[in-house]
Short mmCIF file of C-alpha atoms in Angstrom, two decimals:
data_model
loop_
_atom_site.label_atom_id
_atom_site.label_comp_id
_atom_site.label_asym_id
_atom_site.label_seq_id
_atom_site.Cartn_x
_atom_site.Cartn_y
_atom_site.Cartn_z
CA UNK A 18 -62.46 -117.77 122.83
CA UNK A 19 -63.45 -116.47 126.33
CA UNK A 20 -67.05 -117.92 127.59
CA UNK A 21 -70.64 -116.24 128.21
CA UNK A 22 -71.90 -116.51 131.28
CA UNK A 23 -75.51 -116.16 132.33
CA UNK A 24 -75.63 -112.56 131.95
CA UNK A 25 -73.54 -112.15 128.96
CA UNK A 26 -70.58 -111.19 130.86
CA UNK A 27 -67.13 -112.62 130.00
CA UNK A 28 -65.22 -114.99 132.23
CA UNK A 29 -61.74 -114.29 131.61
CA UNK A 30 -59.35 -117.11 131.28
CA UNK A 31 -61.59 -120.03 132.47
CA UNK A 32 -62.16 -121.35 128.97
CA UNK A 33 -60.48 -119.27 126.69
CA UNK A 34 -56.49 -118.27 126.90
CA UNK A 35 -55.40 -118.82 130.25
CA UNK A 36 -55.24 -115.24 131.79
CA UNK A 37 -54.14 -115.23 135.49
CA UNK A 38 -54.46 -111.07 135.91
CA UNK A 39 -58.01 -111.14 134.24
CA UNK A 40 -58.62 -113.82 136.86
CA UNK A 41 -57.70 -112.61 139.43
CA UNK A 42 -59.55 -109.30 138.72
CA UNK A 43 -62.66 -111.27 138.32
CA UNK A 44 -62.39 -112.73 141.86
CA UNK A 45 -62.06 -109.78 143.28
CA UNK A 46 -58.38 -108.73 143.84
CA UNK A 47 -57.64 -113.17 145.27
CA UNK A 48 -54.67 -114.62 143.86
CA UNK A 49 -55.72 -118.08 143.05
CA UNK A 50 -52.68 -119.13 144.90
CA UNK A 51 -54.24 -117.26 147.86
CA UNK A 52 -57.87 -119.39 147.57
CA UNK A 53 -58.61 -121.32 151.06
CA UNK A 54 -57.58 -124.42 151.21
CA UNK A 55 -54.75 -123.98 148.21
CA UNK A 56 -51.42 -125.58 148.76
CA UNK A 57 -49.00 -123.45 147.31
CA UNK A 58 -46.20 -125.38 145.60
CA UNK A 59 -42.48 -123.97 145.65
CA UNK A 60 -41.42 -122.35 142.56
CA UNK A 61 -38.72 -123.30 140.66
CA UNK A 62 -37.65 -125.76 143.49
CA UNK A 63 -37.59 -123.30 146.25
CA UNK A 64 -37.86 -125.14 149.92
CA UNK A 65 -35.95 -127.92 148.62
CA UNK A 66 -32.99 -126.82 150.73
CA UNK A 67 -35.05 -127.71 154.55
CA UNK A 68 -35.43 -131.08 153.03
CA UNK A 69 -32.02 -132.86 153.95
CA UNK A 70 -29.59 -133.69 151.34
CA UNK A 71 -27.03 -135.92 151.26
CA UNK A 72 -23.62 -135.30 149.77
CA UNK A 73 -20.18 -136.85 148.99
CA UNK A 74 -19.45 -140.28 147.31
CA UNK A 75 -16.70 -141.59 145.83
CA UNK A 76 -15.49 -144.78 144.15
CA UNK A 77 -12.46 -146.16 143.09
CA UNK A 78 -11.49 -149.53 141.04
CA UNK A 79 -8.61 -151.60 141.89
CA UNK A 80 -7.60 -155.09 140.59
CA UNK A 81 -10.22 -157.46 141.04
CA UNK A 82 -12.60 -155.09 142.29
CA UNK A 83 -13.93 -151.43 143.28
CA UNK A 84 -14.14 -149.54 146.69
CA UNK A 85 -16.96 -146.86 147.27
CA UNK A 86 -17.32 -144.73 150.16
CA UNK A 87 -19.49 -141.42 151.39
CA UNK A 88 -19.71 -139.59 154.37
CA UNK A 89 -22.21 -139.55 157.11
CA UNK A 90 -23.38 -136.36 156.65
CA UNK A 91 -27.20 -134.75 155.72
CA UNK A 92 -27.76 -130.96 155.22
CA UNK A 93 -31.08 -128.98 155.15
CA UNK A 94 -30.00 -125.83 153.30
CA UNK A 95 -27.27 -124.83 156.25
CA UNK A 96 -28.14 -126.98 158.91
CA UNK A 97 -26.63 -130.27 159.38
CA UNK A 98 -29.88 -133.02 159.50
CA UNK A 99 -28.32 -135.62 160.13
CA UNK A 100 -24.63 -136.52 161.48
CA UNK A 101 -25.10 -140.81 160.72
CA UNK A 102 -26.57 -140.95 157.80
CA UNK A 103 -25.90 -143.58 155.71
CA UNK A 104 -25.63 -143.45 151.89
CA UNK A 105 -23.72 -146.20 150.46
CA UNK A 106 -25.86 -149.53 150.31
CA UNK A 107 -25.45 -153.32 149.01
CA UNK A 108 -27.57 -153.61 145.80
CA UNK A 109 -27.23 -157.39 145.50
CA UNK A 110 -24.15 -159.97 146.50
CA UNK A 111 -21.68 -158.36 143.87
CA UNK A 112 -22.48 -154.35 143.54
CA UNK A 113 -23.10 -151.58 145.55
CA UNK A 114 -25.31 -148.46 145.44
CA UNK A 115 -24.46 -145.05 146.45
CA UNK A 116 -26.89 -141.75 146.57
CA UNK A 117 -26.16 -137.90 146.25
CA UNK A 118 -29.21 -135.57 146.23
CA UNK A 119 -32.77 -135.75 148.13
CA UNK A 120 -32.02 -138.21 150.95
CA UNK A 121 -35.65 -139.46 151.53
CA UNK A 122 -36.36 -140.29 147.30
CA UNK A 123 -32.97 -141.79 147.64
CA UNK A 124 -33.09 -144.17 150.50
CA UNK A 125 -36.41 -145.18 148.71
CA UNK A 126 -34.90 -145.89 145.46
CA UNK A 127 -32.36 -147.86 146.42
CA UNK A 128 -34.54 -149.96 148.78
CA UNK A 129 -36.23 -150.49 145.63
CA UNK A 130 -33.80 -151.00 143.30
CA UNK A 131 -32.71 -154.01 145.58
CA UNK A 132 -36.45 -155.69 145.42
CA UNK A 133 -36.11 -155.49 142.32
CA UNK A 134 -32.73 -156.93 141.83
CA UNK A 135 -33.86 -160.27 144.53
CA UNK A 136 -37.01 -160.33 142.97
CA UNK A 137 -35.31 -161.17 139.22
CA UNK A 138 -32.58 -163.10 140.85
CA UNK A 139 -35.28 -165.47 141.93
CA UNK A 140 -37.82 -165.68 139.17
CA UNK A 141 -35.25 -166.40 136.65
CA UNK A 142 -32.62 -168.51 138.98
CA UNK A 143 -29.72 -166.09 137.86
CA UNK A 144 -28.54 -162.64 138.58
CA UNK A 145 -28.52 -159.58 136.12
CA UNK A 146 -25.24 -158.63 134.16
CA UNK A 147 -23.79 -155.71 135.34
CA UNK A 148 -24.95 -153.73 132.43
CA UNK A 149 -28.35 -154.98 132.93
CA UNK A 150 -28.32 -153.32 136.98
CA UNK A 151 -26.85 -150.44 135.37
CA UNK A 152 -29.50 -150.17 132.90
CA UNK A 153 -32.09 -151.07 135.12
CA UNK A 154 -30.89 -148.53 137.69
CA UNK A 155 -31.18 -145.66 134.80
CA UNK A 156 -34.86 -146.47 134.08
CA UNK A 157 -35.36 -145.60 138.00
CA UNK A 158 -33.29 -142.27 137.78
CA UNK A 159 -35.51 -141.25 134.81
CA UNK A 160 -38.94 -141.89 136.68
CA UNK A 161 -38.01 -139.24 139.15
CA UNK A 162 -37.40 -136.39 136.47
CA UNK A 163 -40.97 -134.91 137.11
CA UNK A 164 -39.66 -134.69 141.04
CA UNK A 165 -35.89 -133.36 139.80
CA UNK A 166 -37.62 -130.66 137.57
CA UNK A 167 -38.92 -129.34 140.91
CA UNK A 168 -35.66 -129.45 142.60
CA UNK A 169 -36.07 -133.00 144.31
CA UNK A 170 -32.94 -134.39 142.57
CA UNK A 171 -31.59 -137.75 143.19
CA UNK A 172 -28.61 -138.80 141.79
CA UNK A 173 -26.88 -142.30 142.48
CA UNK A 174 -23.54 -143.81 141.99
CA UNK A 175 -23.13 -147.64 140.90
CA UNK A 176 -20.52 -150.04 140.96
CA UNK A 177 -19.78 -154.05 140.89
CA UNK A 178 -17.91 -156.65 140.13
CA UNK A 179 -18.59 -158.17 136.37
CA UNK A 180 -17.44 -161.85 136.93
CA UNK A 181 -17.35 -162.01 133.04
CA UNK A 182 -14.19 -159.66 132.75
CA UNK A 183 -13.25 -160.30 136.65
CA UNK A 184 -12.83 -156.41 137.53
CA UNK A 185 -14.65 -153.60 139.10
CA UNK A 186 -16.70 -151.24 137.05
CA UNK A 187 -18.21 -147.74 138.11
CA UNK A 188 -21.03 -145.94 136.64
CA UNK A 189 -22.45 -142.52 136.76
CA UNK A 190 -25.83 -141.03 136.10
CA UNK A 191 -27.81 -137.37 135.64
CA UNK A 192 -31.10 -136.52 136.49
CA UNK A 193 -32.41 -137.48 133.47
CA UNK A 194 -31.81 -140.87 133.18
CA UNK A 195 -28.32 -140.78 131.40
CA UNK A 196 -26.25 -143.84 132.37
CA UNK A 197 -22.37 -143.27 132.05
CA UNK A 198 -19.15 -145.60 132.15
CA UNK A 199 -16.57 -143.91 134.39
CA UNK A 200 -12.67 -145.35 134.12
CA UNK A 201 -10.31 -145.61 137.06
CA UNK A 202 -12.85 -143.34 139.76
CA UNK A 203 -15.89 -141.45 140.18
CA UNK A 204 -17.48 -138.78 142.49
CA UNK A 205 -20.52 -137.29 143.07
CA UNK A 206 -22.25 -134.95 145.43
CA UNK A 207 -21.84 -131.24 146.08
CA UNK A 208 -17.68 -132.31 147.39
CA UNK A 209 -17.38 -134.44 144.22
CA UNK A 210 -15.17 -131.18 142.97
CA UNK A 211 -12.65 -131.77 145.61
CA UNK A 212 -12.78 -135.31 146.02
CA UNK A 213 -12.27 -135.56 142.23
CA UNK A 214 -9.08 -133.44 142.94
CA UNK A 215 -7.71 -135.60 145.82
CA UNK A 216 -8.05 -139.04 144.03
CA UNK A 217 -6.26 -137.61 140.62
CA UNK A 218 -3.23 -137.27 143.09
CA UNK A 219 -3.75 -140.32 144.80
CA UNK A 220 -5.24 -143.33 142.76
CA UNK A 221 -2.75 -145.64 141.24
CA UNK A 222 -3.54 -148.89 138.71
CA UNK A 223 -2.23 -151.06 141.04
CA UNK A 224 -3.66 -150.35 144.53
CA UNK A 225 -4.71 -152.94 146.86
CA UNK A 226 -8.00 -153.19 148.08
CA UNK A 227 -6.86 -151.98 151.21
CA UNK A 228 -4.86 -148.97 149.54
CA UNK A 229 -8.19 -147.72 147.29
CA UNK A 230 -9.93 -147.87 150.83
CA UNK A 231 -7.59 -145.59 152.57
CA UNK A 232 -7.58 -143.38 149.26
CA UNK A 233 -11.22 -142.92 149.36
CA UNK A 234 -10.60 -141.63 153.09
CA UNK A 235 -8.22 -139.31 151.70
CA UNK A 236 -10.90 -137.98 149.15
CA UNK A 237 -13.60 -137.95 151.52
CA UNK A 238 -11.44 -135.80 153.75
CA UNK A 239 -10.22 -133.43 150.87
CA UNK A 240 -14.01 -132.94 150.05
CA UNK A 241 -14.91 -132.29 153.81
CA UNK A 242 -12.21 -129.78 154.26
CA UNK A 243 -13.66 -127.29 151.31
CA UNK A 244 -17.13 -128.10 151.08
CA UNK A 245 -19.32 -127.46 154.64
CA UNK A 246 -22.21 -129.68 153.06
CA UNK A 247 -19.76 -132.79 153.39
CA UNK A 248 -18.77 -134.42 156.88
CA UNK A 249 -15.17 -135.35 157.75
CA UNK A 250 -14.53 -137.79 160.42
CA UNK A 251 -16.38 -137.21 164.09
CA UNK A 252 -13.48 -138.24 166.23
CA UNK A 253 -15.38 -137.54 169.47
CA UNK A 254 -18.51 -139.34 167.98
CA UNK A 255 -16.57 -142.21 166.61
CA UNK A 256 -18.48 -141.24 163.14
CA UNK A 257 -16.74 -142.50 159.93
CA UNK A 258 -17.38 -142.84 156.54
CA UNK A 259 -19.14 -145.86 155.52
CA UNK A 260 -16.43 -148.24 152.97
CA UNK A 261 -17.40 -151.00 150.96
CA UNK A 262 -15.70 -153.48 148.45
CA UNK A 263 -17.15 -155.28 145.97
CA UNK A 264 -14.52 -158.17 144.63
CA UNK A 265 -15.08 -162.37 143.22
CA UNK A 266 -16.10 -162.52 147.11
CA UNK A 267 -19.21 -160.11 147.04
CA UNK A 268 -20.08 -157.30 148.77
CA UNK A 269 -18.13 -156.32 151.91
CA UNK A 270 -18.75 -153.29 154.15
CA UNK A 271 -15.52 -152.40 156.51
CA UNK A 272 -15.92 -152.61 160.06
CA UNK A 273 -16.13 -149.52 162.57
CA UNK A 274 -12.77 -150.59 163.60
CA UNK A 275 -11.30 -150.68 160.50
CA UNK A 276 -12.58 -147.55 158.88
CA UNK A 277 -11.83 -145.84 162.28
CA UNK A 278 -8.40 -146.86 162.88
CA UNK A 279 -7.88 -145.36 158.57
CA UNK A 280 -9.67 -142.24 159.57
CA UNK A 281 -7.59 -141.37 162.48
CA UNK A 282 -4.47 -141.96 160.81
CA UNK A 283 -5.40 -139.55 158.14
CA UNK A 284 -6.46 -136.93 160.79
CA UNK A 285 -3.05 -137.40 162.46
CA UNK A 286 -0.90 -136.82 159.38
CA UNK A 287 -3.39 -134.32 158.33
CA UNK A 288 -1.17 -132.12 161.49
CA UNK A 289 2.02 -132.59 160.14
CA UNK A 290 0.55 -131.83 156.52
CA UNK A 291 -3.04 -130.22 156.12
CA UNK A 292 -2.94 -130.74 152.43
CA UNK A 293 -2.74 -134.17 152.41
CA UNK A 294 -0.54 -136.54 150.92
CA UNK A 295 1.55 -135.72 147.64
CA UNK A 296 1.75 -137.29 144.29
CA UNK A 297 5.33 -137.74 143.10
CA UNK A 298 6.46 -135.17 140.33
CA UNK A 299 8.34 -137.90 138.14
#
């Protein structure tokens, strides 16, 4: 029921039904939105795209362990950001954490997400299971839904080594919270489509750790070659995609040197065949 005020006029939508036109009609043709000193939020997630965004990850399990990689670059709707940016980060000693989505909620989450993980590790003498950083991980994810709902999506990618079952696990999220097992590989990010693609050709059950590394390459490049928001190796820049393992001997991060020797050998075959490597028919 709309309100009385001193002079038995009605005040439209201030304590009755919420009517914005009545409102606005009552201050005088001003759009509430249009008051002074009003910060007008973006609809629907609108501006999201000049805040930069980063893009491709991929993962890949071998024996004994898993390999995840991502490229360097950050996009702000169609500019590039940032041509260095790094998105694929130790968690603890045995897993790593990767991030597709809003760069700045990401980098923050995962700093997080590692306090947290050191902060357990040394309150109770022992580190989480795997499931347990996986779980823990999701929680996170689902605190930022308010901030996804508004377009501010961030969307990780987490893998390790369970010493229990001595292999390398990989698991996927969505916005929401959901926490999801992947077999074999995983990609996210806006290349994930084409990366996805590549490493169906390309991943085998017995790869070395070495071989998963130069498949994620592969991948990375795949994704960079159809999707502009992804970043293929800067030759010129020496900028490469960061690599990590995650085996019985913790986390490792591949030198400069090593990823760049892997990348320029995939640019150079890339000549004599610009679709990449081939999976055998039989």
């Amino acid at each position: 029921m709309a309100s009385q005020n001193a002079y038995g006029g009605r005040l439209p939508g201030l304590f009755g039904s919420p009517d914005t036109s009545s409102f606005t009609e009552f201050l005088g043709g001003y759009s509430p939105d249009a008051l002074p000193g009003r910060r007008v939020l973006p609809e629907s997630g609108a501006g999201a795209g000049e805040i930069p965004h980063g893009t491709t990850i991929v993962a890949v399990t071998f024996p004994g362990g898993v390999v995840m990689a991502g490229d360097r670059r950050a996009t702000a709707g169609h500019v590039i950001a940032q041509r260095d940016i790094e998105k694929v980060f130790p968690a603890d000693e045995f897993s790593a954490i990767a991030i597709a989505g809003t760069a700045g909620i990401g980098l923050e989450l995962t700093r997080l997400f590692q306090v947290e993980l050191e902060h357990y590790e040394k309150r109770e003498g022992r580190t989480l299971s795997i499931e347990g950083k996986a779980n823990r991980l999701a929680s996170m994810v689902r605190g930022n839904l308010g901030m996804a709902m508004q377009g501010l999506a961030v969307v990780p990618l987490f893998a390790g080594y369970d010493e229990m079952e001595d292999r390398g696990r990989i698991f996927s999220y969505d916005p929401a919270g959901g926490r999801y097992e992947e077999r074999d590989f995983y990609t996210i990010g806006s290349g994930s489509p084409f990366a996805r693609g590549s490493l169906k050709k390309l991943w085998r059950p017995d790869l070395s750790a070495a071989d998963a590394a130069l498949v994620c390459v592969q991948a990375l490049y795949d994704a960079a070659d159809d999707d502009s928001a992804t970043g293929g190796p800067d030759l010129p820049r020496g900028i490469f995609p960061v690599v990590a393992s995650v085996t019985a001997d913790g986390y490792r991060r591949l030198g400069e040197d090593e990823v760049g020797a892997m990348a320029r050998s995939v640019v150079e075959e890339r000549y004599e065949a610009p679709g990449g490597p081939t999976a055998p028919l039989r």
